[in-house]
Amino acid sequence: IWIGAGIPEKAAPYLRQVFQMDSLPKDAHLYICSAGWHTVRINGVSPDDRVLAPSVSQYDRRVFYVDYPVAELLRKGKNTIVLSLGNSLYNDFSHSASDFIRATWRDRVKVICELVADGKTVLSSSRQWKVTASPVIYNNIRCGEHYDARLEIPGLDQADFDDSAWPNAV
């Protein structure tokens, strides 16, 4: 299912999920489709160097996804995935000649994802994911972002981090 966060629309939310791996897979892929941009970390490590993924699309016709090979990032036992979502053109709230603020698709950013290891679904997006605001308190495709380092959350992408006070995804 598509999930998101109930935070101010100009901020970038974190979505976080802890999951268990009983054994190390030979092959594992994390498929992420986001309306807006995303970054991902698994156990504190990014699977590649992308920061503006996926490609922008005409969101009422198609939304692209990214296939991340992640077998080498997984460990036996507890693992953590942390996603950060950015507005892109999906939630462009700037007034411009392109008039994306009136786009029929415009909405808060959201994501749908699935982790498949050795052909079996290990994890998928659900309302059980935890959400919170990130240090990116403002992000806009034309006007940049505002980052407040005081809001950093040390250890966020580690399995033993306590997110029990965070709300669930919407």
Tab-separated table of N, CA and C in Angstrom, residues 77-147:
chain	number	residue	atom	x	y	z
A	77	GLY	N	19.410	-11.433	11.570
A	77	GLY	CA	18.843	-10.781	12.748
A	77	GLY	C	18.082	-9.529	12.353
A	78	LYS	N	18.131	-8.525	13.236
A	78	LYS	CA	17.389	-7.288	13.006
A	78	LYS	C	18.063	-6.410	11.958
A	79	ASN	N	17.234	-5.821	11.108
A	79	ASN	CA	17.668	-4.894	10.069
A	79	ASN	C	16.737	-3.688	10.086
A	80	THR	N	17.217	-2.585	9.524
A	80	THR	CA	16.411	-1.365	9.488
A	80	THR	C	16.469	-0.725	8.110
A	81	ILE	N	15.306	-0.298	7.643
A	81	ILE	CA	15.214	0.518	6.430
A	81	ILE	C	14.706	1.886	6.846
A	82	VAL	N	15.379	2.937	6.355
A	82	VAL	CA	14.933	4.306	6.572
A	82	VAL	C	14.806	4.981	5.208
A	83	LEU	N	13.635	5.529	4.947
A	83	LEU	CA	13.385	6.289	3.728
A	83	LEU	C	13.190	7.746	4.095
A	84	SER	N	13.660	8.623	3.250
A	84	SER	CA	13.360	10.046	3.362
A	84	SER	C	12.666	10.435	2.067
A	85	LEU	N	11.576	11.171	2.181
A	85	LEU	CA	10.805	11.553	0.998
A	85	LEU	C	10.900	13.044	0.740
A	86	GLY	N	11.045	13.408	-0.529
A	86	GLY	CA	11.102	14.812	-0.940
A	86	GLY	C	10.003	15.132	-1.925
A	87	ASN	N	9.624	16.387	-2.018
A	87	ASN	CA	8.442	16.803	-2.766
A	87	ASN	C	8.523	16.637	-4.279
A	88	SER	N	9.664	16.912	-4.894
A	88	SER	CA	9.795	16.859	-6.347
A	88	SER	C	8.674	17.690	-6.978
A	89	LEU	N	8.243	17.315	-8.184
A	89	LEU	CA	7.112	18.004	-8.817
A	89	LEU	C	5.779	17.462	-8.318
A	90	TYR	N	5.811	16.326	-7.622
A	90	TYR	CA	4.569	15.733	-7.137
A	90	TYR	C	3.867	16.657	-6.147
A	91	ASN	N	4.617	17.343	-5.322
A	91	ASN	CA	4.042	18.278	-4.362
A	91	ASN	C	4.718	19.634	-4.524
A	92	ASP	N	4.700	20.147	-5.750
A	92	ASP	CA	5.307	21.450	-6.026
A	92	ASP	C	4.328	22.536	-5.615
A	93	PHE	N	4.648	23.225	-4.551
A	93	PHE	CA	3.758	24.253	-4.017
A	93	PHE	C	4.212	25.658	-4.396
A	94	SER	N	5.187	25.770	-5.302
A	94	SER	CA	5.655	27.095	-5.722
A	94	SER	C	4.773	27.609	-6.854
A	95	HIS	N	4.621	28.895	-6.879
A	95	HIS	CA	3.865	29.529	-7.967
A	95	HIS	C	4.847	29.820	-9.090
A	96	SER	N	4.610	29.218	-10.246
A	96	SER	CA	5.513	29.394	-11.377
A	96	SER	C	4.711	29.370	-12.666
A	97	ALA	N	5.383	29.671	-13.765
A	97	ALA	CA	4.719	29.659	-15.069
A	97	ALA	C	4.182	28.267	-15.401
A	98	SER	N	4.821	27.229	-14.869
A	98	SER	CA	4.359	25.855	-15.130
A	98	SER	C	3.069	25.531	-14.397
A	99	ASP	N	2.755	26.267	-13.349
A	99	ASP	CA	1.507	26.143	-12.595
A	99	ASP	C	1.279	24.738	-12.023
A	100	PHE	N	2.368	24.100	-11.567
A	100	PHE	CA	2.243	22.763	-10.977
A	100	PHE	C	1.443	22.774	-9.681
A	101	ILE	N	1.282	23.953	-9.086
A	101	ILE	CA	0.507	24.026	-7.847
A	101	ILE	C	-0.949	23.617	-8.097
A	102	ARG	N	-1.383	23.685	-9.347
A	102	ARG	CA	-2.752	23.295	-9.709
A	102	ARG	C	-2.811	21.919	-10.382
A	103	ALA	N	-1.722	21.201	-10.386
A	103	ALA	CA	-1.690	19.884	-11.050
A	103	ALA	C	-2.717	18.944	-10.421
A	104	THR	N	-3.384	18.147	-11.241
A	104	THR	CA	-4.426	17.242	-10.751
A	104	THR	C	-3.862	16.171	-9.831
A	105	TRP	N	-2.582	15.866	-9.963
A	105	TRP	CA	-1.977	14.813	-9.148
A	105	TRP	C	-1.416	15.333	-7.826
A	106	ARG	N	-1.287	16.616	-7.647
A	106	ARG	CA	-0.570	17.189	-6.502
A	106	ARG	C	-1.124	16.669	-5.175
A	107	ASP	N	-0.210	16.203	-4.320
A	107	ASP	CA	-0.591	15.644	-3.029
A	107	ASP	C	0.677	15.583	-2.166
A	108	ARG	N	0.525	15.199	-0.926
A	108	ARG	CA	1.691	14.972	-0.071
A	108	ARG	C	2.450	13.752	-0.597
A	109	VAL	N	3.758	13.755	-0.391
A	109	VAL	CA	4.585	12.661	-0.894
A	109	VAL	C	4.212	11.344	-0.222
A	110	LYS	N	4.405	10.267	-0.982
A	110	LYS	CA	4.087	8.929	-0.488
A	110	LYS	C	4.960	7.914	-1.199
A	111	VAL	N	4.948	6.692	-0.679
A	111	VAL	CA	5.829	5.651	-1.193
A	111	VAL	C	5.147	4.298	-1.079
A	112	ILE	N	5.519	3.420	-1.975
A	112	ILE	CA	5.140	2.021	-1.878
A	112	ILE	C	6.417	1.226	-2.132
A	113	CYS	N	6.675	0.218	-1.315
A	113	CYS	CA	7.930	-0.510	-1.475
A	113	CYS	C	7.770	-1.970	-1.074
A	114	GLU	N	8.746	-2.751	-1.532
A	114	GLU	CA	8.752	-4.181	-1.232
A	114	GLU	C	10.187	-4.676	-1.244
A	115	LEU	N	10.545	-5.449	-0.224
A	115	LEU	CA	11.848	-6.091	-0.150
A	115	LEU	C	11.653	-7.573	-0.451
A	116	VAL	N	12.322	-8.043	-1.493
A	116	VAL	CA	12.226	-9.442	-1.905
A	116	VAL	C	13.599	-10.082	-1.774
A	117	ALA	N	13.668	-11.173	-1.009
A	117	ALA	CA	14.926	-11.895	-0.795
A	117	ALA	C	14.749	-13.337	-1.219
A	118	ASP	N	15.615	-13.780	-2.119
A	118	ASP	CA	15.555	-15.143	-2.663
A	118	ASP	C	14.143	-15.503	-3.124
A	119	GLY	N	13.489	-14.542	-3.791
A	119	GLY	CA	12.177	-14.773	-4.387
A	119	GLY	C	10.995	-14.645	-3.440
A	120	LYS	N	11.233	-14.326	-2.177
A	120	LYS	CA	10.133	-14.216	-1.204
A	120	LYS	C	10.056	-12.794	-0.659
A	121	THR	N	8.834	-12.292	-0.526
A	121	THR	CA	8.635	-10.962	0.049
A	121	THR	C	8.931	-10.996	1.534
A	122	VAL	N	9.880	-10.191	1.945
A	122	VAL	CA	10.298	-10.109	3.338
A	122	VAL	C	9.580	-8.959	4.037
A	123	LEU	N	9.354	-7.883	3.291
A	123	LEU	CA	8.825	-6.655	3.877
A	123	LEU	C	8.139	-5.858	2.784
A	124	SER	N	7.048	-5.208	3.132
A	124	SER	CA	6.413	-4.287	2.192
A	124	SER	C	5.867	-3.090	2.966
A	125	SER	N	5.545	-2.049	2.234
A	125	SER	CA	5.018	-0.853	2.886
A	125	SER	C	3.672	-1.180	3.527
A	126	SER	N	3.483	-0.649	4.733
A	126	SER	CA	2.238	-0.859	5.476
A	126	SER	C	2.103	0.252	6.505
A	127	ARG	N	0.981	0.291	7.162
A	127	ARG	CA	0.761	1.297	8.202
A	127	ARG	C	1.582	1.013	9.460
A	128	GLN	N	2.292	-0.108	9.474
A	128	GLN	CA	3.153	-0.433	10.623
A	128	GLN	C	4.475	0.323	10.594
A	129	TRP	N	4.827	0.926	9.453
A	129	TRP	CA	6.034	1.722	9.384
A	129	TRP	C	5.891	2.911	10.324
A	130	LYS	N	6.992	3.356	10.898
A	130	LYS	CA	7.010	4.506	11.789
A	130	LYS	C	7.443	5.744	11.001
A	131	VAL	N	6.917	6.904	11.396
A	131	VAL	CA	7.233	8.145	10.684
A	131	VAL	C	7.589	9.257	11.662
A	132	THR	N	8.403	10.177	11.167
A	132	THR	CA	8.723	11.389	11.917
A	132	THR	C	9.242	12.431	10.933
A	133	ALA	N	9.344	13.651	11.398
A	133	ALA	CA	9.911	14.720	10.579
A	133	ALA	C	11.426	14.566	10.535
A	134	SER	N	12.011	14.888	9.410
A	134	SER	CA	13.467	14.851	9.259
A	134	SER	C	14.016	16.257	9.502
A	135	PRO	N	15.329	16.417	9.480
A	135	PRO	CA	15.909	17.762	9.605
A	135	PRO	C	15.635	18.661	8.394
A	136	VAL	N	15.118	18.086	7.305
A	136	VAL	CA	14.761	18.894	6.137
A	136	VAL	C	13.362	19.451	6.398
A	137	ILE	N	13.318	20.691	6.860
A	137	ILE	CA	12.049	21.291	7.263
A	137	ILE	C	11.326	21.985	6.110
A	138	TYR	N	12.007	22.107	4.973
A	138	TYR	CA	11.415	22.709	3.776
A	138	TYR	C	12.156	22.130	2.584
A	139	ASN	N	11.405	21.679	1.571
A	139	ASN	CA	12.060	21.259	0.335
A	139	ASN	C	11.148	21.525	-0.845
A	140	ASN	N	11.735	22.144	-1.869
A	140	ASN	CA	10.994	22.536	-3.051
A	140	ASN	C	11.920	22.421	-4.252
A	141	ILE	N	11.402	21.893	-5.334
A	141	ILE	CA	12.220	21.634	-6.519
A	141	ILE	C	12.856	22.909	-7.083
A	142	ARG	N	12.212	24.038	-6.939
A	142	ARG	CA	12.748	25.282	-7.490
A	142	ARG	C	13.456	26.158	-6.449
A	143	CYS	N	13.079	26.013	-5.204
A	143	CYS	CA	13.577	26.916	-4.157
A	143	CYS	C	14.554	26.254	-3.189
A	144	GLY	N	14.903	24.994	-3.422
A	144	GLY	CA	15.890	24.328	-2.586
A	144	GLY	C	15.309	23.743	-1.315
A	145	GLU	N	16.180	23.591	-0.314
A	145	GLU	CA	15.728	23.017	0.950
A	145	GLU	C	16.331	23.782	2.118
A	146	HIS	N	15.647	23.687	3.245
A	146	HIS	CA	16.143	24.225	4.502
A	146	HIS	C	16.412	23.040	5.407
A	147	TYR	N	17.620	22.975	5.907
A	147	TYR	CA	18.058	21.847	6.728
A	147	TYR	C	18.421	22.362	8.104
